[in-house]
Short mmCIF file of C-alpha atoms in Angstrom, two decimals:
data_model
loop_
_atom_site.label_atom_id
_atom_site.label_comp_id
_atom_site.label_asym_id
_atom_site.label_seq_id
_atom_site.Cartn_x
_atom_site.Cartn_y
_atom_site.Cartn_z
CA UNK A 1 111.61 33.27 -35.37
CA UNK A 2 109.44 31.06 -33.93
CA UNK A 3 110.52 28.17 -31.91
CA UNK A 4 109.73 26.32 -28.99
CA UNK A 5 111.38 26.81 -25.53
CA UNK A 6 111.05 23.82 -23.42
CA UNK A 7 112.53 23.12 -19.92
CA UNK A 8 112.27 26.72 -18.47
CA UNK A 9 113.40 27.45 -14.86
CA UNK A 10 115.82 25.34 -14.01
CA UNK A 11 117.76 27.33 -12.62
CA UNK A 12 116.96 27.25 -8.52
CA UNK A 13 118.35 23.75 -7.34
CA UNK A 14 121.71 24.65 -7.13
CA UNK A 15 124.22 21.86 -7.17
CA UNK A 16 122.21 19.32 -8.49
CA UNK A 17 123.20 17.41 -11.68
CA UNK A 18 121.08 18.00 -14.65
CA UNK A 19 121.24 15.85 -17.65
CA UNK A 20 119.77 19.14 -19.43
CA UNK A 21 120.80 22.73 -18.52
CA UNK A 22 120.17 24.55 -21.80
CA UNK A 23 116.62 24.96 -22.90
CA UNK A 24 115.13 23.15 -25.85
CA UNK A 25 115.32 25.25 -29.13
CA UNK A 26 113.44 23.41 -31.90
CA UNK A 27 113.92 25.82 -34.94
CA UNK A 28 110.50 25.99 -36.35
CA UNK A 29 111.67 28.64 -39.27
CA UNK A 30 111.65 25.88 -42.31
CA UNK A 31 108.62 24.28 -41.16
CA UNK A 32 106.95 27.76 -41.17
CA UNK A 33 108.74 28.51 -44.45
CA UNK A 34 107.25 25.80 -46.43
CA UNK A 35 103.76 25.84 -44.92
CA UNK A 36 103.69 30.00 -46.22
CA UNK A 37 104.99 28.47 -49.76
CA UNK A 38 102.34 25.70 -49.75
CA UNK A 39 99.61 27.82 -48.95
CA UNK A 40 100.68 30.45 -51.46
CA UNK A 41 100.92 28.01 -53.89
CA UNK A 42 97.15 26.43 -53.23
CA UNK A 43 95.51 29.84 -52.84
CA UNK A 44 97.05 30.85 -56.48
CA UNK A 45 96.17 27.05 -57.96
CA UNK A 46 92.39 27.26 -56.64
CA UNK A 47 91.39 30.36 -57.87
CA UNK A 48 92.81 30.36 -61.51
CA UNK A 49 91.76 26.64 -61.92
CA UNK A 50 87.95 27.51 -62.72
CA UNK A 51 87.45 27.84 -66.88
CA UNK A 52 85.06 30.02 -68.48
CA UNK A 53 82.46 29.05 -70.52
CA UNK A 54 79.92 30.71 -73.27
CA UNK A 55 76.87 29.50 -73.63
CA UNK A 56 74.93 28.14 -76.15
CA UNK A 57 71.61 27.07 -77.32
CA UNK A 58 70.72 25.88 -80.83
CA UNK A 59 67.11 25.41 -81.84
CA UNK A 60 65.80 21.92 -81.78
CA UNK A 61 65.93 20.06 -85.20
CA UNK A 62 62.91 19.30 -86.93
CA UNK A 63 62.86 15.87 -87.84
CA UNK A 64 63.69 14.94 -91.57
CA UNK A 65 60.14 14.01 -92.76
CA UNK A 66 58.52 17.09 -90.79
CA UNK A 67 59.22 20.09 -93.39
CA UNK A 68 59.46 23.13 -91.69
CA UNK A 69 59.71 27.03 -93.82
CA UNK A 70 62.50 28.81 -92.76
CA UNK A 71 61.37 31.75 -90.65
CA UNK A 72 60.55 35.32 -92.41
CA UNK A 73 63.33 37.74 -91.82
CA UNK A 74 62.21 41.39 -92.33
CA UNK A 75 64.34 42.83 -95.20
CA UNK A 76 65.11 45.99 -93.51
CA UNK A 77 65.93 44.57 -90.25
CA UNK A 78 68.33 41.81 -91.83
CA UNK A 79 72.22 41.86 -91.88
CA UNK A 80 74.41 39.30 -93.02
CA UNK A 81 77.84 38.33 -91.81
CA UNK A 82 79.62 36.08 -93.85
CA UNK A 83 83.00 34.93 -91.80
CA UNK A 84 85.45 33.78 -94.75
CA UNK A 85 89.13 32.40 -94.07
CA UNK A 86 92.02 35.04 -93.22
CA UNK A 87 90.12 36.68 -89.91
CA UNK A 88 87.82 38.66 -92.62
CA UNK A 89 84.54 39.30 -92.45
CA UNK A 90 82.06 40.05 -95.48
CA UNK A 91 78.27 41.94 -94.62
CA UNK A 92 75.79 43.31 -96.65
CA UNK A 93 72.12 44.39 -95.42
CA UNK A 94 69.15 42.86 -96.68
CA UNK A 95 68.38 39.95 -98.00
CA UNK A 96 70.23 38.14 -101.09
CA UNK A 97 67.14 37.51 -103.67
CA UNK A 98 67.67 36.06 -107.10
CA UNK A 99 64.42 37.09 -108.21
CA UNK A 100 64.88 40.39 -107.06
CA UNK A 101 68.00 41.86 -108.41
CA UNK A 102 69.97 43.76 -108.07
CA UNK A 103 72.18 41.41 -105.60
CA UNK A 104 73.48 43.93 -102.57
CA UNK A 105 76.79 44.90 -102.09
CA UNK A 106 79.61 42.78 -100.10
CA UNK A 107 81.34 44.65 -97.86
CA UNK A 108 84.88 43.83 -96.39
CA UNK A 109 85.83 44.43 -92.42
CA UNK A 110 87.58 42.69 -89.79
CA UNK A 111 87.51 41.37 -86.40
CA UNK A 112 89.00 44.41 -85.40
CA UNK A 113 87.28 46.99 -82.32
CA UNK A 114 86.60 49.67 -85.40
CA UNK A 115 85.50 46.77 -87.98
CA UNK A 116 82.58 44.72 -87.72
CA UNK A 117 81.86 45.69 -84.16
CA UNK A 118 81.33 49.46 -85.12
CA UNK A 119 78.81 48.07 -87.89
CA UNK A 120 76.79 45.80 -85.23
CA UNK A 121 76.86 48.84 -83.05
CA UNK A 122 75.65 51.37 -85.35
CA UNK A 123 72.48 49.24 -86.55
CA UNK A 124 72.23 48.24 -82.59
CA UNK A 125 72.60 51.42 -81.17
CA UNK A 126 69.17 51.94 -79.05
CA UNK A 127 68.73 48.72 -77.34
CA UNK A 128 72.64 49.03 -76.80
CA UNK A 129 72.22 52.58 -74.90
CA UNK A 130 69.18 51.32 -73.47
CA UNK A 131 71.02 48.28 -71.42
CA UNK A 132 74.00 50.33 -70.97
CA UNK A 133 72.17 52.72 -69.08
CA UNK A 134 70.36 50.34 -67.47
CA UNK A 135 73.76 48.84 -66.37
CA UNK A 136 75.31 52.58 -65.29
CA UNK A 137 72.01 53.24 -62.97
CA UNK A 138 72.50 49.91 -61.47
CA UNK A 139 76.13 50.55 -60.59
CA UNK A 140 75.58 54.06 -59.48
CA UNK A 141 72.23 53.11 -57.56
CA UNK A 142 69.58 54.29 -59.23
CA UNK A 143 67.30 51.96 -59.40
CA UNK A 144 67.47 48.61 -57.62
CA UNK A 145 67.05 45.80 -58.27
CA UNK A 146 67.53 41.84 -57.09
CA UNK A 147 70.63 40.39 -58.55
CA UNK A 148 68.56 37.41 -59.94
CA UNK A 149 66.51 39.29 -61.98
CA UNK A 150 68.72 41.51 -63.53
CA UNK A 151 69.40 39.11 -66.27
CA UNK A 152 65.96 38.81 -66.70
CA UNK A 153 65.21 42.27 -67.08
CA UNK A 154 67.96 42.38 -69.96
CA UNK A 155 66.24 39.62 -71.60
CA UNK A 156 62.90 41.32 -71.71
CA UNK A 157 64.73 44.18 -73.11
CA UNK A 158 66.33 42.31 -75.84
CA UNK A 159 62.35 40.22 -76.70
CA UNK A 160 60.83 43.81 -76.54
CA UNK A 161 62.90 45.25 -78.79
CA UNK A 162 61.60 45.75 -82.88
CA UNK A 163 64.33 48.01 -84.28
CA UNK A 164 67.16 46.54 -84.17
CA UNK A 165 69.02 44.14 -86.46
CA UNK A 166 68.28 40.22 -87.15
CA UNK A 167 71.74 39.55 -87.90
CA UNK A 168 72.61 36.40 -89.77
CA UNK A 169 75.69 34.37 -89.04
CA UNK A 170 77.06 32.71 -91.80
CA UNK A 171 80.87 30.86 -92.32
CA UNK A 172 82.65 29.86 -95.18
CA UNK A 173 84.14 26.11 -95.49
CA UNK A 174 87.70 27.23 -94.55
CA UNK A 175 87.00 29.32 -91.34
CA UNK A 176 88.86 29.01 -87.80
CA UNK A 177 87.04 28.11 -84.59
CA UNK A 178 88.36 31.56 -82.93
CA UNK A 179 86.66 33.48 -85.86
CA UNK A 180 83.06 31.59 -84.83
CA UNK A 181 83.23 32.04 -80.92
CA UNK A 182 84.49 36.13 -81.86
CA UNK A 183 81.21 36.88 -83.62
CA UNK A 184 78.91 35.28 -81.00
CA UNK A 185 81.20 37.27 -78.38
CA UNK A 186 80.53 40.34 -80.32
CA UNK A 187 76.74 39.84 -80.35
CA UNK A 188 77.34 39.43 -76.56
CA UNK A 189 78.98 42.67 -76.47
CA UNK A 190 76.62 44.83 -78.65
CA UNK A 191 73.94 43.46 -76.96
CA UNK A 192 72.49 42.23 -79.89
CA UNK A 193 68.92 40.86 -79.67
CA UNK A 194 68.50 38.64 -82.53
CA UNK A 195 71.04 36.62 -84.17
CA UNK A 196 71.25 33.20 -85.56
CA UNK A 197 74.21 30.46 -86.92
CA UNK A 198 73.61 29.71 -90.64
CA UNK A 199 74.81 28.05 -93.25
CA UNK A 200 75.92 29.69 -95.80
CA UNK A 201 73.69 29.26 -99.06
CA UNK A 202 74.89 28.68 -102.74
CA UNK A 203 74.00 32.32 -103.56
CA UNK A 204 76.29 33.99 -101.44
CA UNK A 205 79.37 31.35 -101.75
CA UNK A 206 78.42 32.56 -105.33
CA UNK A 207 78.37 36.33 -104.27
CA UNK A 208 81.76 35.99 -102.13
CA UNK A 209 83.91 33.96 -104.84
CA UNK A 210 82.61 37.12 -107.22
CA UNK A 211 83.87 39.53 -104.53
CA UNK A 212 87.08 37.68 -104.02
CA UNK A 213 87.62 37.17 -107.83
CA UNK A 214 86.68 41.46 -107.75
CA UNK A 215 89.26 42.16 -105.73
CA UNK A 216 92.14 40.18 -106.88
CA UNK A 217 91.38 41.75 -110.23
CA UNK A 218 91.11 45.07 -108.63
CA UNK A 219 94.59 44.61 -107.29
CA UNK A 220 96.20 43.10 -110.30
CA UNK A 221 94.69 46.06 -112.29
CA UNK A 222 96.58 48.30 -110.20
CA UNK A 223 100.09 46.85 -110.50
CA UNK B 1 127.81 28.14 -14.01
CA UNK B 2 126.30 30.15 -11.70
CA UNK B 3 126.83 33.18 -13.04
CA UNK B 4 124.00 34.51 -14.83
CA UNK B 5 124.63 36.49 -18.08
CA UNK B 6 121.81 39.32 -19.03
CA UNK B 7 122.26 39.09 -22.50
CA UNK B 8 120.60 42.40 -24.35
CA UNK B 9 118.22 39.91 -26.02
CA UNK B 10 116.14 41.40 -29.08
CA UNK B 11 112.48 41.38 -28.29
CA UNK B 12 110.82 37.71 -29.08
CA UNK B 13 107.37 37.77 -30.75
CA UNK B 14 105.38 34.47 -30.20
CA UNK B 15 105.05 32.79 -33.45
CA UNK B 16 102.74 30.32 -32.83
CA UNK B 17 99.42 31.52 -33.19
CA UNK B 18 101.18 32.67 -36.73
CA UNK B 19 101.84 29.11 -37.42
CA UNK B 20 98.56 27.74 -36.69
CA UNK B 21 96.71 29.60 -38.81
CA UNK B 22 99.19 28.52 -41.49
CA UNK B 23 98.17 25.62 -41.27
CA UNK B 24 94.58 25.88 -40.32
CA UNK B 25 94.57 27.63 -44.13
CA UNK B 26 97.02 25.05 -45.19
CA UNK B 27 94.77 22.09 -45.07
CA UNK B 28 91.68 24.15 -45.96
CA UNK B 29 93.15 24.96 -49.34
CA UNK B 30 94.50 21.35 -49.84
CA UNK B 31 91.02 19.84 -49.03
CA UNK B 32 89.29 22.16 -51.32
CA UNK B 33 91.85 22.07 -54.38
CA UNK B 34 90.61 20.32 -57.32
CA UNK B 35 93.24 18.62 -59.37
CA UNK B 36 92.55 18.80 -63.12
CA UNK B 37 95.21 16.73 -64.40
CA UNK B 38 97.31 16.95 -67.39
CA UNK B 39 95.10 17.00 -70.65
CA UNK B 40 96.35 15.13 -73.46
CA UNK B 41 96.89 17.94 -75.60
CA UNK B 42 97.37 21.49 -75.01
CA UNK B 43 94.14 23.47 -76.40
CA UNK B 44 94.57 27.15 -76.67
CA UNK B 45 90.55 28.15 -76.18
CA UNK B 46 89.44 31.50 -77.53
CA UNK B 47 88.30 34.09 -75.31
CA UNK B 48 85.27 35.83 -74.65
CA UNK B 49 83.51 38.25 -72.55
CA UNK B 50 81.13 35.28 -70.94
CA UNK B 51 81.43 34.82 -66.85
CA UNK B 52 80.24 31.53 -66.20
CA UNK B 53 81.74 29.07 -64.95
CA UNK B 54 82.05 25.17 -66.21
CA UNK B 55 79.65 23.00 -64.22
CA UNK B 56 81.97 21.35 -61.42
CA UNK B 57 80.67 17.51 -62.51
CA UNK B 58 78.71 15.49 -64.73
CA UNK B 59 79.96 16.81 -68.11
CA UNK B 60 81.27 15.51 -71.23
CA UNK B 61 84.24 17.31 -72.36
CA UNK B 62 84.67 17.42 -76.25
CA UNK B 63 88.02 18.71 -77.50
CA UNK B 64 89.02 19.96 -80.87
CA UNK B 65 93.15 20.17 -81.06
CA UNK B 66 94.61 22.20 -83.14
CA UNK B 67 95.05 19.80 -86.11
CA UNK B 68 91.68 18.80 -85.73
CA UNK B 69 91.77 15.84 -83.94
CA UNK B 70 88.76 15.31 -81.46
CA UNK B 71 89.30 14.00 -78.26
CA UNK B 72 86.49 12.54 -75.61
CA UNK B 73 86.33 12.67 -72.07
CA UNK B 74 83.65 12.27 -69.38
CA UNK B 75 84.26 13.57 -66.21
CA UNK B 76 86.63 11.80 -63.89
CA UNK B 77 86.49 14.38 -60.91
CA UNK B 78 84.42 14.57 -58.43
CA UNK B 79 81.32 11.91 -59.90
CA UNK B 80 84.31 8.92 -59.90
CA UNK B 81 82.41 7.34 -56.92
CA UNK B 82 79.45 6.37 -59.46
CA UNK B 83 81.94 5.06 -61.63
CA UNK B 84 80.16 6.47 -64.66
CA UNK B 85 83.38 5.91 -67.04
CA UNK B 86 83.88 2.20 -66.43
CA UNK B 87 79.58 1.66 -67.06
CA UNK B 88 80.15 4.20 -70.47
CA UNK B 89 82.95 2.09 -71.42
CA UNK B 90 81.71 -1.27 -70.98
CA UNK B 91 78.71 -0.25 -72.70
CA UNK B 92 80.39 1.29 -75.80
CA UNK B 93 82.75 -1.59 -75.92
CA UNK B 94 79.83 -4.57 -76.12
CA UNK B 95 78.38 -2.27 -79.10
CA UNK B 96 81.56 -3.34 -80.90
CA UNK B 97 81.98 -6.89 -79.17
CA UNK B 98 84.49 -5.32 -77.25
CA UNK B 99 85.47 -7.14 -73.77
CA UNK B 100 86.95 -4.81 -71.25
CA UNK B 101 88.93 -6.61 -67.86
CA UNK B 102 88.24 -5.27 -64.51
CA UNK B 103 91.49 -4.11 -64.11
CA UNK B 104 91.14 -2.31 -67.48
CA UNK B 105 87.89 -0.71 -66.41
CA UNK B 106 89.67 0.41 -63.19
CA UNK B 107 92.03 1.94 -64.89
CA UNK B 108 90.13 3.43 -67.33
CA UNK B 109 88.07 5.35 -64.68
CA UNK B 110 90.91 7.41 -63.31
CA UNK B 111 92.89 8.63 -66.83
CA UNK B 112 92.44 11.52 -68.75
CA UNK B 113 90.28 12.56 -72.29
CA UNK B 114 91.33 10.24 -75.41
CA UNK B 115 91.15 10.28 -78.92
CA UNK B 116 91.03 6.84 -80.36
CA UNK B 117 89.15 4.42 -82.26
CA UNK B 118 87.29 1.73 -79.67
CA UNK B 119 90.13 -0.85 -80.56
CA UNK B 120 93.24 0.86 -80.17
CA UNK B 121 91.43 1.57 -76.91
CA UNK B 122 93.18 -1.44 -75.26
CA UNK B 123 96.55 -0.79 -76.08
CA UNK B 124 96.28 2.85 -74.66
CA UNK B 125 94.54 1.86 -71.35
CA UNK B 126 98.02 -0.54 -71.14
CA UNK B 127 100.32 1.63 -72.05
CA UNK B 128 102.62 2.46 -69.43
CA UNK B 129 104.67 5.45 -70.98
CA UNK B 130 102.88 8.64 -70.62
CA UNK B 131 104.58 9.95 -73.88
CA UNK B 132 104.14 7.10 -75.94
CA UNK B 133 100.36 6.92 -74.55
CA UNK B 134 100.08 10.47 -75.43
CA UNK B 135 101.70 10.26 -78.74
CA UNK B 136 98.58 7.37 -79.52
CA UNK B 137 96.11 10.15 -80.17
CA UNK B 138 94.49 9.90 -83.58
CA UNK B 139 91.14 11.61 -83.34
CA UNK B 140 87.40 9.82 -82.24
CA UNK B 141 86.03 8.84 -85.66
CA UNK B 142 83.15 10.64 -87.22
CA UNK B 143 82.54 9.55 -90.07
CA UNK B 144 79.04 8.70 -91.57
CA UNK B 145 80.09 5.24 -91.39
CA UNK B 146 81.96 5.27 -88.65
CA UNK B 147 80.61 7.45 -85.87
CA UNK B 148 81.98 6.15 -82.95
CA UNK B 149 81.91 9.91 -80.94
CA UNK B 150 78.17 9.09 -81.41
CA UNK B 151 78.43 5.82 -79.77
CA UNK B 152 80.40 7.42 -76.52
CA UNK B 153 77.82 10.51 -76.23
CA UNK B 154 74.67 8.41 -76.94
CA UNK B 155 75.57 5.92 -74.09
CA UNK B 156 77.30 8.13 -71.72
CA UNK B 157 73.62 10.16 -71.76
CA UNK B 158 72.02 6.42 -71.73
CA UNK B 159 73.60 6.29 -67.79
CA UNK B 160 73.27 9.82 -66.97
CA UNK B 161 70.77 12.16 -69.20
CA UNK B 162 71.96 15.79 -67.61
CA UNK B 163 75.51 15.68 -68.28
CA UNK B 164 76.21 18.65 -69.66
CA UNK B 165 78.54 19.52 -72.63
CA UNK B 166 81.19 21.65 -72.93
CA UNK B 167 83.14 22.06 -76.50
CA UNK B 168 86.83 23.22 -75.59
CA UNK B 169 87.99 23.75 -78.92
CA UNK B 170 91.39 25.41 -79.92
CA UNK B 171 91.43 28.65 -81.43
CA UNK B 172 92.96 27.29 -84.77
CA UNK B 173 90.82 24.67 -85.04
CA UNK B 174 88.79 24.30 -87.99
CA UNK B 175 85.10 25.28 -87.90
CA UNK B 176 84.37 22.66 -90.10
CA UNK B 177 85.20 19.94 -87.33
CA UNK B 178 83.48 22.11 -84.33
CA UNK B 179 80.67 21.91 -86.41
CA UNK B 180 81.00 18.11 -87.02
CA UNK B 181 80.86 17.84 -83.51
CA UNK B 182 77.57 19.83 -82.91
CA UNK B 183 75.72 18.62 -85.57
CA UNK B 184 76.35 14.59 -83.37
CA UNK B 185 75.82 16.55 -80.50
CA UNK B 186 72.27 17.76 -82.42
CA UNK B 187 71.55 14.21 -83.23
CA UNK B 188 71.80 12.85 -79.88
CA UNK B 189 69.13 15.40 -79.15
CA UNK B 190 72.09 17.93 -76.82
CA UNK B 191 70.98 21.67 -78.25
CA UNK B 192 72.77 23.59 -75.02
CA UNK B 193 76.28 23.82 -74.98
CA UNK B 194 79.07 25.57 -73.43
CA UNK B 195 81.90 26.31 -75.39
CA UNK B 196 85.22 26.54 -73.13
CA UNK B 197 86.69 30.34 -73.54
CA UNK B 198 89.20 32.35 -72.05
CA UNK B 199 88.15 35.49 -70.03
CA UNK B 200 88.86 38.89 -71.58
CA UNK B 201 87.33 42.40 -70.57
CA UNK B 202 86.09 45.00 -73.60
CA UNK B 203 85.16 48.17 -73.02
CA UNK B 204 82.78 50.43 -75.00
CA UNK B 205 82.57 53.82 -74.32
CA UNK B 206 78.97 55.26 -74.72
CA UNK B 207 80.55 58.62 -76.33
CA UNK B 208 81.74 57.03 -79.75
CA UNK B 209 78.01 55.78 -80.58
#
């Protein structure tokens, strides 16, 4: 392979006494070995070593003595997910009104593509279209834009947008990290314009211990 | 020895241009590598669609194990040459008439995140045994009483305002704690995070809608 050759053409003085006849091999084939293993090995390392991250960005708290109304949600534009232990998810539409009975239904999904995704989706479905097409004609060329300001353009999309859902985040005590960062990833996915992390009122711990309580019933009814 | 033998010799190829750019690529990768090195505790982060990468320097890495024990770390990478962790350390450890030695402080700067209470602090930055210095780990306290991961963000943000945060919590963590953690975060005035995540593709066709 590859190798050095030193002390070439020594072959005219006849006679004379050479302390060296035979060339020089230094076998270079290790050396060359472990250099293609080393830089194998730091080409791989670098480019797995970045992590990912998902950003962010709560809304300021208002300090304890200011008191602040929580914003109006419109009623037909609202959906609740309520994230409770076991992967599961609980949503109703609406809004949960004790002076306006009756209470809305809970109901049960998962974390699943065909569970709480499909429901997102479905009450998502033009602004979701809308950027997906937007994202199809920039692929294919259609229309062109700066790579900068394509995120802007989605934005503008998603703060134009009336119709689609406000959808309201909500956990129980006993919930995993994983099941948190899925539902903001899902938003992400759908597109979703509007959403927001909050905590769960007394109502609807009420309105999900009923549910629970419901079903176990439900299922010891059938045995 | 005069006789010359013609030896049917395979064809040589010369190598060495080959071999230099080897190396040439070699010593680029090395130079550019950036060692993370060992974390404390393995964290098995959730994964998401997001693209972004974690902002090279200048960020405070929160971590939520598994059993729900929260570890602190700031940095030691790249930003070691403004020896940010040995001024956030000396600073947290006068709030609790804590003394820190130079030697401590020096050593302090180049390990890894931690999870202890200030005190035990000490004994860890000592310890010699990686597993037994592992095996120290009992969670940042943060308590109402006792909010020491408080302490560490509010002063670390004292000697550098922009650090950014990044939560790297483990899947099976509880929400409970993340959410301990954000709400200090909140208090320290941070409202922009970036929560660690693995990478993961999903595709939606348009036809199912």
């Amino acid at each position: 392979m590859a190798e050095i050759i030193a002390n070439e053409g020594g072959g005219k003085q006849k006679g004379k006494k050479r302390s060296k006849r035979h060339s020089t091999h230094i076998d270079m084939t290790p050396m060359v070995d472990l250099a293609c293993l080393l830089l194998t090995f730091f080409m791989l390392t670098t480019a797995f070593s970045k992590a990912k991250v998902m950003e962010i960005v709560l809304p300021e708290r208002t300090p304890k003595d200011q008191k602040q109304d929580a914003p109006e949600v419109d009623k037909d534009r609202a959906l609740n997910i309520i994230l409770v232990a076991g992967d599961k998810v609980l949503w109703y539409n609406g809004l949960a009104d004790p002076r306006k009975p009756p209470l809305p239904t809970l109901n049960e999904t998962d974390f699943s593509d065909e569970g709480i995704r499909k429901v997102v989706l479905h009450r998502n479905k033009d602004l979701f279209i809308q950027i997906e097409q937007m994202n199809k004609d920039l692929v294919e060329g259609k229309i062109k834009l700066p790579r900068d300001s394509v995120e802007s353009r989605r934005l503008k999309m998603k703060t134009r947008d009336t119709k689609g859902p406000v959808i309201l985040i909500k956990a129980a005590d006993d919930v995993k990290y994983h099941n948190i960062v899925d539902i903001i990833d899902e938003m992400a996915i759908c597109n979703v314009a509007r959403y927001a992390l909050v905590d769960i009122n007394d109502l609807e711990k009420k309105m999900v211990a009923e549910y629970m309580a419901g079903k176990a019933s439900g299922a010891a009814s059938l045995k | 020895m005069g006789k010359i033998k013609i030896h049917a010799k395979p064809p040589k190829i010369d190598m060495t241009p080959m071999v230099d750019l080897f190396f040439l690529l070699l010593i680029f990768f090395i130079l550019t590598a950036t060692f993370r090195p060992q974390e404390a505790v393995m964290v098995d982060t959730p994964s998401s669609i997001s693209n972004t990468t974690t902002p090279e320097k200048h960020i405070i890495t929160l971590m939520v194990s598994k059993d729900n024990m929260i570890f602190f770390n700031v940095d030691n990478g790249i930003d070691s040459s403004e020896h940010l962790r040995g001024k956030i350390l000396q600073a947290v450890g006068k709030q609790y008439q804590l003394k820190f030695t130079p030697a401590e402080i020096k050593k302090f700067e180049i390990m890894n995140s931690f999870a202890l209470p200030i005190d035990k602090l000490k004994g860890w930055i000592n310890e010699k045994d990686i597993k037994l210095r592992d095996a120290m780990h009992t969670g940042i306290p943060v308590d109402s009483t006792d909010n020491q991961l408080l302490m560490w963000i509010r002063f670390a943000r004292q000697y550098y305002p922009d650090f950014e945060v990044a939560i790297k919590g483990d899947r099976d963590a509880d929400y409970k704690k993340v959410k301990r953690v954000i709400d200090i975060l909140q208090d320290n005035n941070v409202n922009k995070f970036n929560l660690t995540t693995n990478l993961e593709s999903v595709e939606i066709s348009m036809e199912n809608l």
